[in-house]
Structure formats: structure tokens, C-alpha cells
Coordinates of C-alpha atoms in Angstrom, one line a residue:
M97 CA 110.0 103.0 79.8
N98 CA 110.0 103.7 83.1
D99 CA 108.9 104.1 85.2
Q100 CA 112.3 103.6 85.3
Y101 CA 118.1 105.6 90.9
G102 CA 126.8 110.5 99.6
N103 CA 128.1 107.1 100.0
F104 CA 126.6 104.2 101.8
P105 CA 128.5 102.0 104.3
T106 CA 130.5 99.2 102.9
Q107 CA 129.3 97.0 105.7
P108 CA 125.8 95.5 105.7
L109 CA 123.1 97.5 107.2
P110 CA 122.4 96.6 110.9
I111 CA 119.1 94.9 111.7
P112 CA 116.7 97.7 112.7
A113 CA 116.4 98.4 116.4
G114 CA 113.4 96.7 117.9
T115 CA 113.5 93.7 115.6
P116 CA 113.6 90.5 117.6
R117 CA 117.0 88.8 117.5
R118 CA 115.4 85.5 116.5
A119 CA 114.7 87.2 113.2
V120 CA 118.3 86.6 112.2
R121 CA 117.7 82.8 112.2
D122 CA 115.7 82.6 109.0
K123 CA 112.5 81.8 110.9
P124 CA 109.5 82.8 108.7
S125 CA 107.6 83.9 111.8
A126 CA 110.3 86.5 112.6
V127 CA 109.0 88.8 109.8
A128 CA 105.4 88.6 110.8
N129 CA 105.4 91.6 113.1
V130 CA 107.0 94.0 110.5
S131 CA 104.8 96.9 111.5
R132 CA 107.0 97.3 114.6
A133 CA 110.0 97.8 112.3
D134 CA 108.3 100.8 110.6
R135 CA 108.6 102.7 113.9
T136 CA 112.3 102.0 114.1
H137 CA 115.2 103.9 112.5
G138 CA 115.1 101.7 109.4
G139 CA 111.5 102.4 108.7
R140 CA 111.9 106.1 109.4
G141 CA 114.9 106.4 107.1
L142 CA 113.0 104.6 104.3
A143 CA 110.0 106.8 104.7
R144 CA 112.0 110.0 104.9
A145 CA 114.0 109.2 101.8
G146 CA 110.9 108.0 100.0
G147 CA 109.2 111.3 101.0
R148 CA 111.9 113.4 99.4
V149 CA 111.7 111.3 96.2
A150 CA 107.9 111.5 96.4
V151 CA 108.0 115.4 96.4
A152 CA 110.1 115.3 93.2
G153 CA 107.7 112.6 91.9
V154 CA 104.7 114.8 92.5
V155 CA 106.2 117.7 90.6
S156 CA 107.4 115.3 87.9
R157 CA 103.9 113.7 87.5
V158 CA 102.1 117.1 87.6
T159 CA 104.3 118.5 84.9
G160 CA 104.0 115.2 83.0
F161 CA 100.3 115.4 83.3
A162 CA 100.4 118.9 82.0
R163 CA 102.6 117.8 79.1
T164 CA 100.2 115.0 78.2
L165 CA 97.2 117.4 78.2
V166 CA 99.1 120.0 76.1
L167 CA 100.3 117.5 73.6
A168 CA 96.8 116.1 73.3
A169 CA 95.4 119.6 72.8
V170 CA 98.0 120.4 70.2
L171 CA 98.0 117.2 68.2
G172 CA 94.7 115.5 69.1
A173 CA 94.0 111.8 69.1
G174 CA 93.8 111.3 65.4
V175 CA 96.3 110.4 62.6
V176 CA 98.9 113.1 63.5
G177 CA 98.7 112.3 67.2
D178 CA 99.1 108.6 66.5
A179 CA 102.1 109.2 64.2
Y180 CA 103.9 111.3 66.8
N181 CA 103.0 109.1 69.8
G182 CA 103.8 105.9 67.8
A183 CA 107.2 107.3 66.8
N184 CA 107.9 108.5 70.3
N185 CA 107.3 105.0 71.6
L186 CA 109.9 103.5 69.2
P187 CA 113.0 104.7 71.2
N188 CA 111.5 103.1 74.3
M189 CA 110.8 99.9 72.4
V190 CA 114.2 99.6 70.8
Y191 CA 116.1 100.6 74.0
E192 CA 114.2 97.9 76.0
L193 CA 114.7 95.3 73.3
L194 CA 118.4 95.7 72.8
L195 CA 119.6 97.0 76.1
G196 CA 116.6 97.3 78.4
S197 CA 116.0 99.7 81.3
V198 CA 115.6 96.5 83.3
F199 CA 119.4 96.5 83.0
A200 CA 119.4 99.1 85.8
S201 CA 117.7 96.6 88.1
A202 CA 120.7 94.3 87.5
V203 CA 123.3 97.1 87.6
V204 CA 122.3 98.3 91.1
P205 CA 123.0 94.9 92.8
L206 CA 126.4 94.6 90.9
L207 CA 127.4 98.1 92.0
A208 CA 126.2 97.5 95.5
R209 CA 128.3 94.4 95.8
A210 CA 131.3 96.2 94.3
R211 CA 131.1 98.8 97.1
R212 CA 131.5 96.1 99.7
H213 CA 135.1 95.6 98.4
G214 CA 136.3 99.1 99.0
R215 CA 136.0 102.5 97.3
K216 CA 138.9 102.1 94.9
R217 CA 137.6 98.8 93.5
S218 CA 134.1 100.1 93.3
R219 CA 135.2 103.2 91.4
E220 CA 137.1 101.2 88.9
F221 CA 134.3 98.7 88.4
T222 CA 131.8 101.6 87.9
Q223 CA 134.0 103.4 85.4
R224 CA 134.5 100.2 83.3
L225 CA 130.9 99.2 83.4
L226 CA 129.7 102.7 82.4
L227 CA 132.2 102.9 79.5
A228 CA 131.1 99.5 78.2
A229 CA 127.4 100.5 78.4
L230 CA 128.0 103.9 76.7
I231 CA 129.8 102.3 73.8
A232 CA 127.0 99.8 73.4
L233 CA 124.4 102.6 73.6
A234 CA 126.2 104.6 70.9
V235 CA 126.4 101.6 68.5
V236 CA 122.7 100.7 69.0
T237 CA 121.5 104.2 68.5
V238 CA 123.4 104.7 65.2
V239 CA 122.2 101.4 63.8
T240 CA 118.6 102.0 64.9
V241 CA 118.4 105.4 63.4
A242 CA 119.6 104.0 60.1
C243 CA 116.8 101.4 60.3
A244 CA 114.0 103.8 61.1
A245 CA 112.0 103.2 57.9
P246 CA 111.9 99.4 58.2
I247 CA 111.0 99.6 61.9
V248 CA 108.0 101.9 61.1
R249 CA 106.8 99.6 58.3
V250 CA 106.2 96.8 60.9
F251 CA 103.6 98.9 62.7
V252 CA 102.1 101.4 60.2
T253 CA 100.2 100.4 57.1
D254 CA 98.7 103.7 55.9
P255 CA 101.1 105.3 53.4
G256 CA 100.5 109.0 54.5
Q257 CA 100.7 108.2 58.2
R258 CA 103.7 106.0 57.6
H259 CA 105.7 108.8 56.0
L260 CA 105.1 111.2 58.9
T261 CA 105.9 108.5 61.4
V262 CA 109.2 107.7 59.6
V263 CA 110.2 111.4 59.7
F264 CA 109.4 111.6 63.4
A265 CA 111.3 108.3 64.0
Y266 CA 114.4 109.8 62.5
L267 CA 114.2 112.7 64.8
L268 CA 113.3 110.8 68.0
L269 CA 115.2 107.5 67.8
P270 CA 118.5 109.2 69.0
E271 CA 116.6 109.4 72.4
I272 CA 117.9 105.8 72.9
F273 CA 121.4 107.0 73.8
F274 CA 120.1 109.6 76.3
Y275 CA 117.6 107.2 77.9
G276 CA 120.6 104.9 78.5
V277 CA 122.7 107.7 80.0
T278 CA 119.9 108.7 82.3
V279 CA 119.3 105.1 83.5
L280 CA 123.0 104.4 84.1
A281 CA 123.7 107.7 86.0
S282 CA 120.5 107.2 88.1
A283 CA 121.7 103.7 89.0
V284 CA 125.0 105.0 90.2
L285 CA 123.2 107.8 92.2
N286 CA 120.9 105.3 93.8
V287 CA 123.8 103.0 94.9
R288 CA 125.4 106.1 96.5
D289 CA 122.1 106.6 98.4
S290 CA 121.4 109.8 96.4
F291 CA 117.8 109.5 95.2
T292 CA 116.3 113.0 95.0
A293 CA 118.4 114.6 92.2
A294 CA 117.6 111.8 89.7
A295 CA 113.9 112.0 90.6
W296 CA 113.8 115.7 89.5
A297 CA 115.3 114.8 86.0
P298 CA 111.9 114.1 84.3
V299 CA 110.8 117.6 85.3
V300 CA 113.5 119.0 83.0
N301 CA 112.1 116.8 80.1
N302 CA 108.5 117.9 80.8
V303 CA 109.3 121.6 80.9
L304 CA 111.3 121.4 77.6
V305 CA 108.4 119.6 75.9
L306 CA 105.9 122.2 77.2
V307 CA 108.1 124.9 75.7
T308 CA 108.3 123.0 72.5
C309 CA 104.5 122.9 72.4
A310 CA 104.3 126.6 72.9
V311 CA 106.7 127.2 70.0
F312 CA 104.7 124.8 67.9
V313 CA 101.5 126.7 68.5
A314 CA 103.2 130.0 67.6
L315 CA 104.4 128.7 64.3
P316 CA 102.3 129.4 61.2
G317 CA 100.5 126.3 59.9
P318 CA 97.2 124.7 58.9
V319 CA 94.1 124.9 61.1
I320 CA 93.4 121.2 60.6
L321 CA 96.5 119.0 61.1
T322 CA 97.0 116.0 58.8
P323 CA 100.1 114.2 57.6
A324 CA 99.9 116.1 54.3
T325 CA 99.3 119.6 55.7
M326 CA 101.9 119.7 58.5
T327 CA 104.8 122.0 57.6
T328 CA 108.5 121.1 57.8
G329 CA 108.9 123.6 60.6
Q330 CA 106.1 122.1 62.7
V331 CA 107.5 118.5 62.3
A332 CA 111.1 119.7 63.1
T333 CA 110.0 121.6 66.1
L334 CA 108.1 118.7 67.6
G335 CA 110.9 116.2 66.8
V336 CA 113.9 118.3 67.9
G337 CA 112.1 119.7 71.0
T338 CA 111.1 116.2 72.2
L339 CA 114.6 115.0 71.7
A340 CA 116.0 118.0 73.6
G341 CA 113.8 117.1 76.5
I342 CA 115.3 113.6 76.8
A343 CA 118.8 115.0 76.3
G344 CA 118.2 117.6 79.0
Q345 CA 117.0 114.9 81.4
A346 CA 120.2 113.0 80.8
A347 CA 122.4 116.1 81.3
W348 CA 120.6 116.9 84.6
T349 CA 121.3 113.4 85.9
V350 CA 124.9 113.5 84.9
A351 CA 125.4 116.9 86.6
A352 CA 123.7 115.4 89.8
L353 CA 126.2 112.6 89.7
R354 CA 129.1 115.0 89.5
R355 CA 127.8 116.8 92.5
T356 CA 128.1 113.7 94.6
G357 CA 131.9 113.7 93.9
F358 CA 131.9 111.2 91.1
R359 CA 134.5 112.0 88.4
W360 CA 134.8 110.4 85.1
S361 CA 138.2 109.0 84.2
W362 CA 138.9 109.4 80.5
R363 CA 141.9 107.2 80.9
V364 CA 139.8 104.1 81.3
R365 CA 140.4 101.9 78.3
P366 CA 137.5 100.0 76.7
I367 CA 139.6 97.0 75.8
P368 CA 140.4 94.7 77.6
Y369 CA 139.8 96.3 81.0
T370 CA 136.3 97.5 80.5
W371 CA 135.1 94.0 79.6
R372 CA 136.1 92.4 82.8
P373 CA 133.0 93.5 84.8
V374 CA 131.0 92.8 81.7
R375 CA 132.2 89.2 81.6
R376 CA 131.2 88.9 85.2
A377 CA 127.7 89.9 84.3
V378 CA 127.4 87.6 81.2
P379 CA 125.4 84.9 83.1
L380 CA 122.8 87.6 83.9
L381 CA 122.7 89.2 80.4
G382 CA 121.2 86.2 78.6
W383 CA 118.1 86.3 80.8
L384 CA 117.9 90.1 80.7
L385 CA 117.9 89.8 76.9
G386 CA 115.1 87.3 77.1
Y387 CA 113.2 89.6 79.4
A388 CA 113.5 92.4 76.9
L389 CA 112.5 90.2 73.9
I390 CA 109.4 89.0 75.7
S391 CA 108.4 92.5 76.8
Q392 CA 108.8 94.0 73.3
A393 CA 106.8 91.2 71.8
G394 CA 103.9 92.4 73.9
V395 CA 104.6 96.0 73.1
A396 CA 104.9 95.3 69.4
V397 CA 101.5 93.4 69.3
T398 CA 99.9 96.3 71.3
M399 CA 101.2 99.0 69.0
R400 CA 100.3 97.1 65.8
I401 CA 96.7 96.5 67.0
A402 CA 96.5 100.1 68.2
F403 CA 97.6 101.5 64.8
D404 CA 95.2 99.1 63.0
H405 CA 92.2 100.3 65.2
H406 CA 93.3 104.0 65.2
G407 CA 93.9 104.0 69.0
V408 CA 97.6 104.8 69.5
S409 CA 96.9 108.2 71.0
V410 CA 94.0 107.0 73.2
Y411 CA 96.1 104.1 74.5
T412 CA 99.2 106.3 75.0
Y413 CA 97.3 109.1 76.9
A414 CA 95.5 106.5 79.0
D415 CA 98.7 104.7 79.9
L416 CA 100.4 108.0 80.8
L417 CA 97.6 108.9 83.2
F418 CA 97.6 105.4 84.6
Q419 CA 101.2 105.9 85.5
V420 CA 100.7 109.2 87.4
P421 CA 99.6 107.7 90.7
Y422 CA 102.1 104.9 90.3
G423 CA 104.9 107.4 89.7
I424 CA 104.0 109.6 92.7
L425 CA 103.1 106.9 95.2
A426 CA 105.1 103.8 94.2
V427 CA 108.2 104.7 92.3
S428 CA 109.6 106.7 95.2
L429 CA 109.3 103.7 97.6
L430 CA 110.7 101.2 95.1
T431 CA 113.6 103.5 94.2
V432 CA 114.6 103.7 97.9
L433 CA 114.1 100.1 98.5
M434 CA 116.3 98.7 95.7
P435 CA 119.7 99.6 97.3
R436 CA 118.5 98.4 100.7
L437 CA 117.4 95.1 99.2
S438 CA 120.6 94.7 97.3
R439 CA 122.7 95.2 100.4
S440 CA 120.6 92.9 102.5
A441 CA 120.7 90.2 99.8
A442 CA 124.5 90.6 99.4
A443 CA 124.9 90.2 103.2
G444 CA 122.6 87.1 103.1
D445 CA 120.2 88.8 105.5
R446 CA 117.0 87.0 104.6
A447 CA 115.0 88.5 107.4
A448 CA 115.8 92.1 106.2
V449 CA 114.8 91.2 102.7
L450 CA 111.5 89.9 103.8
A451 CA 110.9 92.8 106.1
D452 CA 111.4 95.2 103.3
L453 CA 109.1 93.1 101.0
G454 CA 106.3 93.2 103.6
R455 CA 106.9 96.9 104.4
G456 CA 106.8 97.8 100.7
A457 CA 103.7 95.7 100.0
R458 CA 101.8 97.4 102.9
Y459 CA 102.6 100.9 101.9
L460 CA 101.8 100.2 98.3
T461 CA 98.5 98.7 99.4
V462 CA 97.5 101.7 101.5
A463 CA 98.5 104.2 98.7
L464 CA 97.1 102.5 95.6
I465 CA 93.9 100.8 96.6
P466 CA 92.1 104.2 97.2
M467 CA 93.6 105.6 94.0
T468 CA 92.2 102.6 92.1
V469 CA 88.7 103.3 93.2
A470 CA 89.2 107.1 92.5
M471 CA 90.3 106.3 89.0
V472 CA 87.2 104.1 88.4
L473 CA 84.7 106.6 89.7
L474 CA 86.3 109.9 88.5
G475 CA 88.4 108.9 85.5
P476 CA 85.8 109.6 82.8
I477 CA 84.9 112.9 84.4
V478 CA 88.5 114.0 84.7
C479 CA 89.3 113.1 81.1
T480 CA 86.2 114.7 79.7
L481 CA 87.1 117.9 81.6
V482 CA 90.8 118.2 80.9
F483 CA 91.2 116.9 77.3
T484 CA 90.3 119.8 75.1
G485 CA 91.6 121.4 71.9
R486 CA 92.0 118.9 69.1
V487 CA 90.7 116.0 71.2
D488 CA 86.9 115.7 70.5
P489 CA 84.6 114.9 73.5
A490 CA 84.1 111.3 72.3
G491 CA 87.8 110.7 72.2
A492 CA 88.2 112.3 75.7
R493 CA 85.5 110.1 77.1
L494 CA 87.1 107.0 75.5
I495 CA 90.4 107.8 77.3
G496 CA 88.4 108.1 80.6
I497 CA 86.6 104.8 80.1
T498 CA 90.0 103.2 79.3
I499 CA 91.5 104.5 82.5
A500 CA 88.5 103.4 84.6
S501 CA 88.4 100.0 83.0
S502 CA 92.1 99.2 83.6
A503 CA 92.5 100.9 87.0
F504 CA 92.3 97.5 88.8
G505 CA 95.8 96.8 87.6
L506 CA 97.5 99.7 89.5
A507 CA 98.2 97.9 92.8
P508 CA 99.2 94.6 91.1
F509 CA 101.6 96.5 88.8
A510 CA 103.4 98.1 91.7
L511 CA 103.5 94.8 93.6
V512 CA 105.0 92.8 90.7
M513 CA 107.7 95.6 90.3
L514 CA 108.5 95.1 94.0
Q515 CA 108.7 91.4 93.6
M516 CA 111.0 91.6 90.6
R517 CA 113.3 93.9 92.6
I518 CA 113.6 91.1 95.2
F519 CA 114.8 88.6 92.6
Y520 CA 117.2 91.1 91.0
A521 CA 118.7 92.0 94.4
C522 CA 119.6 88.3 94.6
N523 CA 121.3 88.5 91.2
D524 CA 118.5 86.2 89.9
T525 CA 117.5 87.4 86.3
R526 CA 116.0 84.0 85.3
T527 CA 112.9 84.2 87.6
P528 CA 111.8 87.7 86.5
T529 CA 112.1 86.6 82.9
L530 CA 109.8 83.6 83.4
L531 CA 107.5 85.9 85.4
N532 CA 107.4 88.3 82.5
L533 CA 106.7 85.5 80.1
T534 CA 103.6 84.7 82.1
M535 CA 102.5 88.3 82.0
V536 CA 103.1 88.9 78.3
T537 CA 101.3 85.7 77.4
V538 CA 98.2 86.8 79.3
K539 CA 98.4 90.2 77.6
I540 CA 98.8 89.0 74.0
T541 CA 96.1 86.4 74.5
T542 CA 93.7 88.9 75.8
I543 CA 94.5 91.4 73.0
A544 CA 94.2 88.7 70.3
V545 CA 90.7 87.6 71.5
A546 CA 89.6 91.2 71.8
A547 CA 90.7 92.1 68.3
T548 CA 88.9 89.1 66.9
V549 CA 85.5 89.6 68.5
L550 CA 85.1 93.3 69.6
P551 CA 84.6 96.6 67.6
D552 CA 87.3 99.2 67.2
R553 CA 86.5 101.3 70.3
A554 CA 86.2 98.3 72.6
V555 CA 89.5 96.9 71.3
V556 CA 91.3 100.2 72.1
V557 CA 89.9 100.0 75.7
M558 CA 91.0 96.3 75.9
L559 CA 94.6 97.2 75.2
S560 CA 94.9 98.8 78.6
V561 CA 92.7 96.1 80.3
A562 CA 94.9 93.4 78.9
A563 CA 97.9 95.1 80.5
S564 CA 96.2 95.2 83.8
L565 CA 95.2 91.6 83.6
S566 CA 98.8 90.7 82.9
Y567 CA 99.9 92.7 86.0
L568 CA 97.4 90.8 88.1
A569 CA 98.6 87.4 86.8
G570 CA 102.2 88.5 87.4
A571 CA 101.6 89.5 91.0
V572 CA 100.0 86.2 91.8
A573 CA 102.8 84.2 90.1
G574 CA 105.4 86.4 91.8
H575 CA 104.0 85.7 95.2
I576 CA 104.0 81.9 94.5
L577 CA 107.6 82.0 93.4
L578 CA 108.7 84.0 96.4
R579 CA 106.9 81.6 98.7
R580 CA 108.7 78.7 97.0
R581 CA 112.0 80.4 97.6
Y582 CA 111.6 81.9 101.0
G583 CA 108.8 79.9 102.6
L584 CA 106.4 81.9 104.7
L585 CA 106.6 85.6 103.7
G586 CA 104.9 87.1 106.8
F587 CA 102.1 88.4 104.6
S588 CA 99.5 88.1 107.4
T589 CA 100.2 91.8 108.2
V590 CA 99.8 92.7 104.5
T591 CA 96.5 90.9 104.4
G592 CA 95.3 92.8 107.5
T593 CA 96.4 96.1 105.9
F594 CA 94.6 95.3 102.7
N595 CA 91.4 94.4 104.5
R596 CA 91.4 97.6 106.6
T597 CA 92.3 99.7 103.5
A598 CA 89.6 98.1 101.4
A599 CA 87.0 98.7 104.1
A600 CA 88.0 102.4 104.3
T601 CA 88.0 102.6 100.5
V602 CA 84.5 101.2 100.2
I603 CA 83.2 103.8 102.7
A604 CA 85.0 106.6 100.8
G605 CA 83.9 105.2 97.4
T606 CA 80.3 105.1 98.5
G607 CA 80.4 108.7 99.6
C608 CA 82.1 109.8 96.4
L609 CA 79.7 107.9 94.2
A610 CA 76.6 109.4 96.1
T611 CA 78.1 112.9 95.8
V612 CA 78.8 112.5 92.1
A613 CA 75.3 111.1 91.4
L614 CA 73.7 114.0 93.4
L615 CA 75.7 116.7 91.6
E616 CA 75.2 115.1 88.2
H617 CA 71.4 115.8 88.6
T618 CA 71.8 119.4 89.9
R619 CA 74.5 120.9 87.7
T620 CA 73.7 123.5 85.1
G621 CA 76.7 124.4 82.8
P622 CA 78.7 121.6 81.3
V623 CA 82.2 122.7 82.3
A624 CA 81.3 124.4 85.6
G625 CA 79.1 121.4 86.4
Q626 CA 81.9 118.9 85.7
L627 CA 84.3 121.0 87.9
V628 CA 81.7 121.0 90.8
T629 CA 81.1 117.3 90.4
L630 CA 84.8 116.4 90.3
G631 CA 85.6 118.7 93.2
G632 CA 82.7 117.5 95.3
G633 CA 83.3 113.8 94.7
T634 CA 87.1 114.2 95.4
L635 CA 86.5 116.2 98.6
V636 CA 83.9 113.9 100.1
G637 CA 85.8 110.8 99.1
S638 CA 89.0 112.0 100.6
I639 CA 87.4 113.1 103.9
A640 CA 85.5 109.9 104.1
F641 CA 88.6 107.8 103.6
L642 CA 90.7 109.6 106.2
A643 CA 87.9 109.5 108.7
A644 CA 87.3 105.8 108.1
A645 CA 91.0 105.0 108.2
K646 CA 91.3 106.8 111.6
M647 CA 88.3 104.9 112.9
I648 CA 89.3 101.5 111.6
G649 CA 93.0 102.0 112.4
I650 CA 95.5 101.9 109.5
P651 CA 99.0 102.3 111.2
E652 CA 100.8 102.9 107.9
I653 CA 98.9 106.1 107.4
R654 CA 99.8 107.4 110.8
T655 CA 103.4 106.3 110.3
A656 CA 103.8 107.9 106.9
R657 CA 102.2 111.2 108.1
A658 CA 104.5 111.4 111.1
L659 CA 107.6 110.5 109.2
L660 CA 107.0 112.7 106.1
T661 CA 106.1 115.8 108.1
P662 CA 109.1 118.1 108.7

């Protein structure tokens, strides 16, 4: 549940300087030379804005990584860890199912179009839409908390684990409301071209959870954690502290919105005025609901299989680590692109939409292909090294194997998120829903086959592999659908960037693998040896990639380095 958003001009953005004028005439060839646009004002603005969000994203993911490690050290990857992580996933599931964070992807284009009709109308539209959404969030939250026990029974069969999961669910399900507040406030911020403040909000959540873990460790309690031995104080500390993290994140985002000059009008009446913008969005909401239902069908199957094979914590920790490079390198770019795409789509500027699609695909390729290889080669070493405490070495290595096995889905995941933003920018919620249906079908089919023929540990690994296979299928299907809508997408430059990046990555990966193999045979102590192996492989791989990229010539790296340097 992302991942997962100042005023902008009410007129459409001008075509970037240097873009050929024939690009306005809807000719597919006009977007082929998009690398030139990256050296223009539009490309520079995108990279600088993305760079600021990326800084916040780095801090967010670093603190999130620390939070994941600390939670694993405190709770482990056994029954207690599964109960907490399973209950903590429920608010995300229910929120996505009944309202959906994908709602933000539809809200941004609506708000962007409202801004084109003047500040007063935009302010009224935003007020009414927010009030309607907050009322819906409050109702959904109350009803869901009341149904905590039946929801848990769907996933957990063991009586002892079920009781602890139900208690955690009562404490954590109120997160639904605060998730919704964060998403809505972030959407308004993004439409106002304010990206950085919302990007720092997860840091508040991570810090509060780290403090909660420190308090938990200081509490008196059993040496061996089980559902039967955990004290009321320990359970309450984890539940209330985790809820406080999400509430703090929402409060930070609302405060950031106020700093932009936005003021809430308490005189806005929910009926009938608030429902006017909602009625306007009714044609979109049916497909959004379908999207949420399809997504949560996949999540429900995953969680049930994970509980049955004692792999909820392993799957959760692996997924969180999988999201780290995506959150640092991709979310910042996608966050900045969404308002641009919305404005270009609202203005009917097809050339600008395709230029941003190509630009985003190229930057994502350069950023994520090397990270994929790094996760494959170094994932098991990293997890064996960093997961300590109540996570045994076998569990830590299983998390690493899961990450390495599913890393191939990183770039397709980012690409399909970009593709969906193109459709949402055009107020098309039908196509992303059909695209999601394809992805979830692949995911559920893979999990079903794995659960039938593989042992427990292999099934846990396949939960993440199935997700990556679904992303790959979604990226291919999304490209076909975009081709059908827009014709030629100008992806020859993306293909060239991919080939150059892949060549540089192969060189870097070979150097990294050789270094790891050499150090594996010469190391002495287990921890010190792993640190040396990890550091040596990372250093050699990084130097080799940058050297190969300079020799081969990858313009996106030069452009990003120039634009993101103060």
C-alpha cells in the first residue's frame, strides 16, 4: 500500500524548448528523439523535482529498512511475527478493497482539470471531494474495526495465532482512516506541485515505529515470544505505537498542506453540495472498485497461503526490501510525472504525454536494471548479515533467496506503474482494471501451482516470484495497450538505453560476482567476512558499472548527475 503526491499554472504547460514543432501534430516519429528534451527546461525541472523527492525517498527507505530490521530482530519470523505482520497488512487490504489508494491516481487528474477552471472553482471542488472522502473513510474504518474477528478468521486457522492476530487487528485497523488522509492530502499537494513535504511523511512513521520497538524491548516480558507468553503491555505497545506511526504520518502531510496556503472550510456541507464532484466521478469509481476487488483477491490468496506455510514474515520482509530500490529510484520520478501527465492529457497534448512516457521509461531502466542484478548477487549475503535477533540464520537466508529470486520483477513493476499513470491521466480507469486482472490472474495461477507441487520453503519463495511474474506480464500487456491507443510510442530510444544499460550491468555484475567468489574463499570470521565480501562486491560492481557506462555512453546518467548536483 504504497508505494503510494505552490500552485501550478492554470494553462497547459508549453512544449519544452528544443522539441520540434512537428511534434504537436500527433506524428509518432516526433517523440522518437526524446533524449533531446531531457536537456531542455522540461527535463531539467522534472529531474530537479524528482531529485528533491529522491532525497526524501532515500531517508524514508533507509529508516524503513532500519524499521524492518528492528521489527524482525524484536519479533522474529515465527508465529508472533506472522501474527503482527498479518494484522498489519489487514488495514492495507481493507483500505485498498473498499476505497483504494489507486483512488489517488484518479483524484490527481480530477483536481488538475479543476485547476484549469480557476482558483475559486478548484478550491470548492477540492473541499467537497475531501469532505466526501473523509466521511467515507470514517464509516469504513468503524465498520471494519467491528468486523476484525471475522476478517482474521479468513486467513488464520491456528487458534492461538488467530487470537493474537485478532487483538493486533483491533489495534491496527484504525490505520485505514489515517492512510486515507495521507493519500488525499498528498494528492492535493502533488497537484499544487508540492512533492517534497509529502515524501518526508513516511520518515515520521518509521521513526515512531523505531521508538515503539525500543519501548517494547525495555518492557519486562518472556525471553521466548509466543502468542501465549506475550504480555498485555507488549501487545498494546506494538499495536498503539504502530497506529501512532500512521497517524503521525497523516498529521505531517496535513500540516504540509496547510503550509502551502490551503485552508479547510468547515462550512462546506456534505449534502448535497459535496456529492456534486462525486457524481462527476461515478463513471470512474466502478472500474476503480473492480481494480481494488481484483487486487485484494490476489492479496487474500497470497496471505492465506503464506499463513498456511508459515511464511507471512518472510514474505513481508522480502517484499519490504524489494520495495526499497523502487521507493528510492522510481517513486520520486513517478510522483513528479503524474501531475505533468494529467495536465498534458487535459490539454490533449499527445506528444507531451508520450515524451514523458519515454523519458520515464528510460530513467527507470537506467536506475533499476543495475539494482536488479545487485539484488540477485548480493541479496542473500545482505539478509544473512542484517537479519539478527529472533530471526534464525535459516530464516534470514530464506528472505535473501526470496529477494534474489524475485528481483527480476523490479523494473517491470516500475514500468507498469508508469503505464497505469498514463491511463489514469486520461481519466481511463477501465484499462488499468483489465491490466490488473491480467496481472492478478498470473499471480494466483502461479501461487496455486506452487502450493500444489512444492514444499513449504519453496512455496514461500514463490509468493514473491509470482508477484514479479505478474509485473512482467502487466508491463508487456500495458505496452501493447498503449501501442493500440497511441500508435508508435517512440520506444526505439528506450530500447537503446536498455541495451546500453544491460551491457554495462553485465560488466559490473561479472566484476561483482568474481569479487564475491574470491572473497568467499579467503574470508575468516563469519560476520567480518560477510562484511568484507559485501563491501568488496558492492565497490567493484559500482566502479565497474560507472566506468562501463562512461565508456559505452549512457546519456541519462550524465543528465541526471548534472541536473541533481546543486
